[in-house]
PDB file of C-alpha atoms in Angstrom:
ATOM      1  CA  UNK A   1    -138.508 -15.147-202.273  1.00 88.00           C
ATOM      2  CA  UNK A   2    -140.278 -14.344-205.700  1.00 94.00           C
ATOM      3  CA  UNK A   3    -138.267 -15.096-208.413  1.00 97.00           C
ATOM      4  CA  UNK A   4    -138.772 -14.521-212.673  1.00 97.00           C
ATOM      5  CA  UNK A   5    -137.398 -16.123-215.150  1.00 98.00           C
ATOM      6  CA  UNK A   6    -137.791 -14.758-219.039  1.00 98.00           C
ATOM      7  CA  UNK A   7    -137.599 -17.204-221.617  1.00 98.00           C
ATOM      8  CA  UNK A   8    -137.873 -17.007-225.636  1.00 96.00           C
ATOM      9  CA  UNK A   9    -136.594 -16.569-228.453  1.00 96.00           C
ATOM     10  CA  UNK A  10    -133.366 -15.219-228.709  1.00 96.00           C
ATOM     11  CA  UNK A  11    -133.171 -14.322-232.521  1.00 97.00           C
ATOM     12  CA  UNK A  12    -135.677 -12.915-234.181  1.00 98.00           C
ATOM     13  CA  UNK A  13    -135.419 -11.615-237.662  1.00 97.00           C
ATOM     14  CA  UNK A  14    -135.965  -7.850-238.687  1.00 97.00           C
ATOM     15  CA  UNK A  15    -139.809  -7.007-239.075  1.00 97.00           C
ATOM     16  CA  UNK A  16    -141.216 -10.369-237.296  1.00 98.00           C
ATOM     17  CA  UNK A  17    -142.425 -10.184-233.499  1.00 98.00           C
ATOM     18  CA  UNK A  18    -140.195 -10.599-230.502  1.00 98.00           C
ATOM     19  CA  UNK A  19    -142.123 -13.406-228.032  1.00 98.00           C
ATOM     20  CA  UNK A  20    -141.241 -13.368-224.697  1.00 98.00           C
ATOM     21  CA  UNK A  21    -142.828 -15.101-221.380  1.00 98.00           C
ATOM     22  CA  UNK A  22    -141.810 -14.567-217.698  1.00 98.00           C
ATOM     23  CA  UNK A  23    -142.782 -17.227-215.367  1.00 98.00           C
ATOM     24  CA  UNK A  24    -143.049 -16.305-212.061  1.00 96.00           C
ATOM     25  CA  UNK A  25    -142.424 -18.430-208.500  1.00 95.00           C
ATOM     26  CA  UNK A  26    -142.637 -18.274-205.023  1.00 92.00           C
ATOM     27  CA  UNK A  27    -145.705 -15.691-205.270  1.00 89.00           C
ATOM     28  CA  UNK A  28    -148.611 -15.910-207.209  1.00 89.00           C
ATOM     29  CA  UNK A  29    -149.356 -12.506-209.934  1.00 91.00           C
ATOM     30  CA  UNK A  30    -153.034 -12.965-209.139  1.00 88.00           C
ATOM     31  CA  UNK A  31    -152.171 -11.978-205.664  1.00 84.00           C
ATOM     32  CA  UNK A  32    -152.767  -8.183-206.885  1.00 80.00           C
ATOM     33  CA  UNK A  33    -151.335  -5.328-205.739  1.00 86.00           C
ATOM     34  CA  UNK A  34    -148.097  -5.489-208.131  1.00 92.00           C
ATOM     35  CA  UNK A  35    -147.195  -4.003-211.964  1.00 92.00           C
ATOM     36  CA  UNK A  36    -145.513  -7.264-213.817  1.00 95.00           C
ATOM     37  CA  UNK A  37    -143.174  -5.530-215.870  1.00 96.00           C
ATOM     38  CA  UNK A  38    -140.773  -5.441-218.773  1.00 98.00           C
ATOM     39  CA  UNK A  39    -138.053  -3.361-219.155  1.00 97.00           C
ATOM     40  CA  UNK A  40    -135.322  -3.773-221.414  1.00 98.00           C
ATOM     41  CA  UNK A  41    -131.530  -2.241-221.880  1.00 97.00           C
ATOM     42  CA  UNK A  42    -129.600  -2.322-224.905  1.00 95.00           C
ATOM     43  CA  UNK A  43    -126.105  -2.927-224.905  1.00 91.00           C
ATOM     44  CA  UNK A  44    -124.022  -0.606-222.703  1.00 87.00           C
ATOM     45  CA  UNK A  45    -126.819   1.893-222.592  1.00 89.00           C
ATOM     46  CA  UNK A  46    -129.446   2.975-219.768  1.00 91.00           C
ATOM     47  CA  UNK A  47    -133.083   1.236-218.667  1.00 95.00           C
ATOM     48  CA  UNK A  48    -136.185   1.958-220.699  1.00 96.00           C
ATOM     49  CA  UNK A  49    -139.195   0.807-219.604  1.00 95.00           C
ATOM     50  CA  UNK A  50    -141.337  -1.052-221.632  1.00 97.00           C
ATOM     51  CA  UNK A  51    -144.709  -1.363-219.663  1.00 95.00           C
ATOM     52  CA  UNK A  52    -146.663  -3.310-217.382  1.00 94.00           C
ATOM     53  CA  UNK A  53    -149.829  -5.997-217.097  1.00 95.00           C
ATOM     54  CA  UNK A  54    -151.975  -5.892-213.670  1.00 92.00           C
ATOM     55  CA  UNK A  55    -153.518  -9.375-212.641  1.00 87.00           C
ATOM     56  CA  UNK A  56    -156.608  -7.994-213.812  1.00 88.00           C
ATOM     57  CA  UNK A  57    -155.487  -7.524-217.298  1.00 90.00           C
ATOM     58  CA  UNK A  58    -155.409  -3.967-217.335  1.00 93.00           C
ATOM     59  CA  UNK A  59    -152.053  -3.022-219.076  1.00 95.00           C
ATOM     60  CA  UNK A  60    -150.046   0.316-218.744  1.00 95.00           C
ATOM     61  CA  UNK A  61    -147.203   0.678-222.159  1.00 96.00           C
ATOM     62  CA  UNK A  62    -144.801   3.183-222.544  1.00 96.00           C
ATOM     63  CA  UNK A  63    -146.078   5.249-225.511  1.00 95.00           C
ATOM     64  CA  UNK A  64    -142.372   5.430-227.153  1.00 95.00           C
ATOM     65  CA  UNK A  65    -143.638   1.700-228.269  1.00 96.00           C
ATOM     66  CA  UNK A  66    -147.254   1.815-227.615  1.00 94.00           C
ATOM     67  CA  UNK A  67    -148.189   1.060-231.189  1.00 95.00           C
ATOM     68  CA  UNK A  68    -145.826  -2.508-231.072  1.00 97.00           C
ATOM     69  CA  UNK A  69    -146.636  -3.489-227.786  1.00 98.00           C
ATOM     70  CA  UNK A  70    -148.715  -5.987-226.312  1.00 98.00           C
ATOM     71  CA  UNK A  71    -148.720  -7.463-223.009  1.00 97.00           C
ATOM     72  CA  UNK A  72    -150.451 -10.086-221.459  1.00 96.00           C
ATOM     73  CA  UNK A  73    -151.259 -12.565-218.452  1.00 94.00           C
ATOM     74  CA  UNK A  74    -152.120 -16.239-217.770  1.00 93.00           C
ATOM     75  CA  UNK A  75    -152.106 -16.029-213.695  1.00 91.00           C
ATOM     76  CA  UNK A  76    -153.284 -20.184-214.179  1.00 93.00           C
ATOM     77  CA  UNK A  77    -149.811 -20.295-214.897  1.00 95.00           C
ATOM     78  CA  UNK A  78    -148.164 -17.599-213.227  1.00 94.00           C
ATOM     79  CA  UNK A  79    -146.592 -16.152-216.422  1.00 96.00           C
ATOM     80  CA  UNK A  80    -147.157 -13.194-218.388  1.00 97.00           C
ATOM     81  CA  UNK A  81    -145.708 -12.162-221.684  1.00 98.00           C
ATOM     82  CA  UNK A  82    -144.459 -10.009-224.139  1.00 98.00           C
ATOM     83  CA  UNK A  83    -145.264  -8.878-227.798  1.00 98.00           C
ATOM     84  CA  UNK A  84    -143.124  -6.228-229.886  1.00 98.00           C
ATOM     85  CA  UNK A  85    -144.209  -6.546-233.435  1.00 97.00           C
ATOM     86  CA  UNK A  86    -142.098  -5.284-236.524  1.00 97.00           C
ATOM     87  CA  UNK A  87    -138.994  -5.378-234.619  1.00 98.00           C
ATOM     88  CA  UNK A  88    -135.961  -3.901-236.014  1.00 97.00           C
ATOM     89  CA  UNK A  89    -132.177  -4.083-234.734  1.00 97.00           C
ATOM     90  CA  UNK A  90    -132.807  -1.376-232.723  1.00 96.00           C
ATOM     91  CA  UNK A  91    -134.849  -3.713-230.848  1.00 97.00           C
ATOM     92  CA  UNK A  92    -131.848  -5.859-229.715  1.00 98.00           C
ATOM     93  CA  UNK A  93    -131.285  -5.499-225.965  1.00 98.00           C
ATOM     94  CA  UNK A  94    -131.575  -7.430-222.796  1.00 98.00           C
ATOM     95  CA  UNK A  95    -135.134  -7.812-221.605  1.00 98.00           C
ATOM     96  CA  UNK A  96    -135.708  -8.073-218.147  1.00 98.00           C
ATOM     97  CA  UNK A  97    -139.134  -9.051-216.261  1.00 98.00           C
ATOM     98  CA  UNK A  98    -139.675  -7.333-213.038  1.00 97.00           C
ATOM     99  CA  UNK A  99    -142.622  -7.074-210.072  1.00 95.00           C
ATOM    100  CA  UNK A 100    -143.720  -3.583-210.212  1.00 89.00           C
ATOM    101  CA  UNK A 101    -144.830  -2.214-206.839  1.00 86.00           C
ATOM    102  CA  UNK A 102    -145.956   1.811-206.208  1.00 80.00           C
ATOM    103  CA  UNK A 103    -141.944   2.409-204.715  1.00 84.00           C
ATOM    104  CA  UNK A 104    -140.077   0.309-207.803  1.00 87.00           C
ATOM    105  CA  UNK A 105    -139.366  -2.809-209.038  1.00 92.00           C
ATOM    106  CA  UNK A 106    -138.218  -4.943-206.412  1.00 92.00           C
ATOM    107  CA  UNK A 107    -137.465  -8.149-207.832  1.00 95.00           C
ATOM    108  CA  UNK A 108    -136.357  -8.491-211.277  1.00 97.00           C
ATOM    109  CA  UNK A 109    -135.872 -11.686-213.727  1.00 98.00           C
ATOM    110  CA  UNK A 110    -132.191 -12.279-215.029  1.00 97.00           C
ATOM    111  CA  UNK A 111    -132.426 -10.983-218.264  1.00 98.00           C
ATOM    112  CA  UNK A 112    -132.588 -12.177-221.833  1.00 98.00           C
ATOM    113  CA  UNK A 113    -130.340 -11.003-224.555  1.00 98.00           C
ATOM    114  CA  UNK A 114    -132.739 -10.728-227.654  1.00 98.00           C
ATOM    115  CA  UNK A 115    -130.648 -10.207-231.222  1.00 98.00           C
ATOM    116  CA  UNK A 116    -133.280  -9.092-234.168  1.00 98.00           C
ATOM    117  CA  UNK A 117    -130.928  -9.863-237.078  1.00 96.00           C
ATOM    118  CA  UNK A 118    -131.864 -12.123-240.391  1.00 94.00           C
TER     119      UNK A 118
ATOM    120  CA  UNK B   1    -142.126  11.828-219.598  1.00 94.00           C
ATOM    121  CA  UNK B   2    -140.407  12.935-216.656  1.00 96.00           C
ATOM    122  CA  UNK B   3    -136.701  13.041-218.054  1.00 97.00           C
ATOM    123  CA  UNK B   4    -134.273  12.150-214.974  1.00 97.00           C
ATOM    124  CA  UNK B   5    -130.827  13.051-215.346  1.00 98.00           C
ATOM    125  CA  UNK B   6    -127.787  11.677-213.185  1.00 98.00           C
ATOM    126  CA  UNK B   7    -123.996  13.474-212.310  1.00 97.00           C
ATOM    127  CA  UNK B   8    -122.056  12.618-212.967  1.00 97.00           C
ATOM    128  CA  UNK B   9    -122.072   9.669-215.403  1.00 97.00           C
ATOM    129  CA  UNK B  10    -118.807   8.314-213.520  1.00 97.00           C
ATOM    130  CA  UNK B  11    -116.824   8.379-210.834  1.00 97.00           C
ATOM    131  CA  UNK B  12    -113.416   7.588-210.080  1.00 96.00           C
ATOM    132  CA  UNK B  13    -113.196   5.977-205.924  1.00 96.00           C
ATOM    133  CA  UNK B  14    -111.295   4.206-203.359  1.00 95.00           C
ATOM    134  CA  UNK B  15    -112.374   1.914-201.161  1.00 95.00           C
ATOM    135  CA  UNK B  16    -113.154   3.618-197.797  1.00 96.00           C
ATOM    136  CA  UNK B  17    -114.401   6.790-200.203  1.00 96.00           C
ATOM    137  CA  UNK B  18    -117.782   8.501-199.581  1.00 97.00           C
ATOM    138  CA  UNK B  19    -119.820   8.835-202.808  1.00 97.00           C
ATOM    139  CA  UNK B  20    -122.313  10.798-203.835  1.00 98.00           C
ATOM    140  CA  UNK B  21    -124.302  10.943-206.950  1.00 98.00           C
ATOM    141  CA  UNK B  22    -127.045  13.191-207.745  1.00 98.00           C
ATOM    142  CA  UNK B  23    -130.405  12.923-209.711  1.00 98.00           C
ATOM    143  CA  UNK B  24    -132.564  15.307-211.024  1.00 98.00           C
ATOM    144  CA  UNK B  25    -135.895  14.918-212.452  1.00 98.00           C
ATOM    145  CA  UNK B  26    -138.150  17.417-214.654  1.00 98.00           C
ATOM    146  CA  UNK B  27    -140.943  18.248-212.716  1.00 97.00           C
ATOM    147  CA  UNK B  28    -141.563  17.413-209.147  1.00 97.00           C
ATOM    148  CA  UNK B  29    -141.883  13.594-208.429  1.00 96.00           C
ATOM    149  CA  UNK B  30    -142.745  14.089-204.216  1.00 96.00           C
ATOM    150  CA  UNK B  31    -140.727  11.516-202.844  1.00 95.00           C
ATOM    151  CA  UNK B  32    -141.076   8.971-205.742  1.00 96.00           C
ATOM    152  CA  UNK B  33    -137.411   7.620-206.210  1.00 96.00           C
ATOM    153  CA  UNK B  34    -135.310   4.827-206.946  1.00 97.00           C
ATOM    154  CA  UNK B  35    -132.251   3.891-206.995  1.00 97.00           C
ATOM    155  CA  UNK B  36    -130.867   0.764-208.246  1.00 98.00           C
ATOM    156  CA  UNK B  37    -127.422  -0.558-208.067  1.00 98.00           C
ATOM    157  CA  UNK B  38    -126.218  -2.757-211.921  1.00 97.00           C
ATOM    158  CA  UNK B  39    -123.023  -5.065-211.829  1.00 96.00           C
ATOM    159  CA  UNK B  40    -122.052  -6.557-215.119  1.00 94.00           C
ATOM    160  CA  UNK B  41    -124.085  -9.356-216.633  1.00 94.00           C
ATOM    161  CA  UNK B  42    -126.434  -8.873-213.918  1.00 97.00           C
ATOM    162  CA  UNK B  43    -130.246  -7.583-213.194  1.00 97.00           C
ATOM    163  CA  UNK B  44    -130.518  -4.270-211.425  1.00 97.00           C
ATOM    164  CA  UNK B  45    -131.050  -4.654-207.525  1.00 97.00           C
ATOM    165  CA  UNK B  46    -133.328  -2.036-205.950  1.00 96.00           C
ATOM    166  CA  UNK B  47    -131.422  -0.113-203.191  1.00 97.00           C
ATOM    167  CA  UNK B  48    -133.961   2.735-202.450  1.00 96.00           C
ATOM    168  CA  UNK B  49    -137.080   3.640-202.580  1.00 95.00           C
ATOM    169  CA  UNK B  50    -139.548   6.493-201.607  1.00 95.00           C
ATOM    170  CA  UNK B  51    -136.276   8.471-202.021  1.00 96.00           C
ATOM    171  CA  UNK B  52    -135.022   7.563-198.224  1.00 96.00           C
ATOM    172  CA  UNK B  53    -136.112   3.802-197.248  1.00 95.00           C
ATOM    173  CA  UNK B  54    -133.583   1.417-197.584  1.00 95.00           C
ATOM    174  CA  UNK B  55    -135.003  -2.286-199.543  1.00 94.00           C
ATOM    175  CA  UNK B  56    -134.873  -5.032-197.113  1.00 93.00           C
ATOM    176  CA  UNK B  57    -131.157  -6.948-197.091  1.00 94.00           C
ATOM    177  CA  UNK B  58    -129.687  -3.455-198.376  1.00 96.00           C
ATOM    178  CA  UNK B  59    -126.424  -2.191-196.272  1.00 97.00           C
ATOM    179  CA  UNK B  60    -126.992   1.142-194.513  1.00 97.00           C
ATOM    180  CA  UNK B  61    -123.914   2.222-195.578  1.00 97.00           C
ATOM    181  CA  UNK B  62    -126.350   3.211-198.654  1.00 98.00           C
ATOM    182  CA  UNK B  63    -128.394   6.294-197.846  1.00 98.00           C
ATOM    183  CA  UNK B  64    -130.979   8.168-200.029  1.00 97.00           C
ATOM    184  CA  UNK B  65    -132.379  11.322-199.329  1.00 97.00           C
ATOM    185  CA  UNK B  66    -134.144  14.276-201.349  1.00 97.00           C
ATOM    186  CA  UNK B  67    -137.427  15.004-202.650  1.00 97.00           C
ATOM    187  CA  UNK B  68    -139.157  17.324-205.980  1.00 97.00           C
ATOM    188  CA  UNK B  69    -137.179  17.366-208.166  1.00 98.00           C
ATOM    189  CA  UNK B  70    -133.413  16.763-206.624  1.00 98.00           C
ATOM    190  CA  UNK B  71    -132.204  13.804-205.093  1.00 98.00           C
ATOM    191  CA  UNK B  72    -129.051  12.141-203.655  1.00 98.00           C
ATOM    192  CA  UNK B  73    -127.498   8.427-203.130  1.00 98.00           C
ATOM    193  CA  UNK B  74    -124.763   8.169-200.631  1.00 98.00           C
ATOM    194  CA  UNK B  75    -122.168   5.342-200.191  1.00 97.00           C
ATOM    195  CA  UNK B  76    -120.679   5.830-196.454  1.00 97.00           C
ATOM    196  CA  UNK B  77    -117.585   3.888-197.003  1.00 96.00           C
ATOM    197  CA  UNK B  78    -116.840   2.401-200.430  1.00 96.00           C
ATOM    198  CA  UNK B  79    -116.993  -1.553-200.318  1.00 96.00           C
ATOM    199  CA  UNK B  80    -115.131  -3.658-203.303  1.00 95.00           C
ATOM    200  CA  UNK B  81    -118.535  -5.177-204.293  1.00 95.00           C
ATOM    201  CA  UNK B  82    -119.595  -1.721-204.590  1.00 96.00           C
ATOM    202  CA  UNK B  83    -118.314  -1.113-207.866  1.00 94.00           C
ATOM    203  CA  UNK B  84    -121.261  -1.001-210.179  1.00 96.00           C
ATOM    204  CA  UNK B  85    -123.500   1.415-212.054  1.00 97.00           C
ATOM    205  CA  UNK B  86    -126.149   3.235-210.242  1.00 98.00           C
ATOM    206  CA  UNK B  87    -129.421   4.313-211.585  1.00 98.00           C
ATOM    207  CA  UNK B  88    -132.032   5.918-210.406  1.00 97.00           C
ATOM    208  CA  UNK B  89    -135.732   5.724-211.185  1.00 97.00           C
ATOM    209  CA  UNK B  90    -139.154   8.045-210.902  1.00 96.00           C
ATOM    210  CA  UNK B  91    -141.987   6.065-209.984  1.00 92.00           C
ATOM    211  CA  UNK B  92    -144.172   8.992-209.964  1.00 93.00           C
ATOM    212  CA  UNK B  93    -146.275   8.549-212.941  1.00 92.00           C
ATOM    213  CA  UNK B  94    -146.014   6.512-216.051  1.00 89.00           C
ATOM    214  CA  UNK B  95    -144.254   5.419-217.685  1.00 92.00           C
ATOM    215  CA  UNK B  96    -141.565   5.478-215.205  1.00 93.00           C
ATOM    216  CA  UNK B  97    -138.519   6.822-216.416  1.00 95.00           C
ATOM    217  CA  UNK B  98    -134.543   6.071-215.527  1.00 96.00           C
ATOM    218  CA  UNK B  99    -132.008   8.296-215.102  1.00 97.00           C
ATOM    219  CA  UNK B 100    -128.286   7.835-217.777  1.00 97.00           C
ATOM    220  CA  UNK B 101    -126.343   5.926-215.261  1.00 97.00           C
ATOM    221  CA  UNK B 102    -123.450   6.619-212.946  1.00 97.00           C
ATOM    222  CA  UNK B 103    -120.580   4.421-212.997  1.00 97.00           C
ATOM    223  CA  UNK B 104    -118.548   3.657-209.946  1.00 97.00           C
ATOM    224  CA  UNK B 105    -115.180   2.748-210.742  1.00 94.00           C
ATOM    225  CA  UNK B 106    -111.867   2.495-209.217  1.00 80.00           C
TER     226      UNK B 106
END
């Protein structure tokens, strides 16, 4: 059973950069084969997918926040992370990590609430 | 993007019901879809995938079928811990793109 886990920050003020990390267990991301992901959902409102970071270090991003977003890996550690730089509050939503395969995202990390607010 | 829209954005059901919500994408996504089930406070669960195959531990009272650009979830028989929002998902190019939502309500 793979599981994620998300962990940061969960204030960050307006214009500063949202941090996040998603540690991953019971499978290993250099294993290959698999888009780590971020996706996040603001309150009562739909999915929007952020983008994703393959083991290699090749990254996919959404180009709605292309210019803000950076993704990246340590697979020493099993985690990869998340930077969204001049954040506003229409950046506050759940994030969610998630393994990416070619059919969906099969297993997904609980979620983190993330308020950008001074 | 490939926009993906859902109908409706909620239903009203009994337990015992069969339900059926609909999703429509753009352009033609093959056999590329999703769907994911979303209770309250909690992550989404994938359901379906490849529009028809049913994710490992899923009940087959959940069905999927469809492919292009119009698809279909199906709930046989209505369970309590069915009650949830729905979504469904292309995975047939990036960035991969979610449909509104249904809502499955009493």
């Amino acid at each position: 059973q793979v599981l994620l886990q998300e962990s940061g920050p969960g204030l960050v003020k307006p214009s500063q950069t949202l941090s996040l990390t998603c540690t991953v267990s019971g499978g290993s991301i250099s294993s290959g084969g698999y888009y780590w992901s971020w996706i996040r959902q603001h309150a009562g409102k739909g999915l929007e997918w952020i983008g994703y970071i393959y083991y290699s270090g090749s990254t996919y991003y959404n180009p709605s926040l292309k210019s803000r977003v950076t993704i990246s890996v340590d697979t020493s550690k099993d985690q990869f992370s998340l930077k969204l730089s001049s954040v506003t509050a229409a950046d506050t939503a759940v994030y969610y990590c998630a393994r990416g395969v070619s059919r969906g995202s099969d297993f997904w990390g609980q979620g983190t609430l993330v308020t950008v607010s001074s | 993007d490939i926009q993906m829209t859902q109908s409706p954005s909620s239903v009203s059901a009994s337990v015992g019901d069969r339900v059926t919500i609909t999703c429509r994408a753009s352009q033609g996504i093959s056999s590329w879809l999703a769907w994911y089930q979303q209770k309250p406070g909690e992550a989404p669960k994938l359901l379906i995938y490849t529009a028809s195959s049913l994710q490992s531990g899923v009940p087959s009272r959940f069905s999927g079928s469809g492919s292009g650009t119009d698809f279909t979830l199906t709930i046989s028989s209505l369970q309590p811990e069915d009650f949830a929002t729905y979504y469904c998902q292309q995975a047939d190019s990036f960035p991969w793109t979610f449909g509104q939502g249904t809502k499955v309500e009493i």
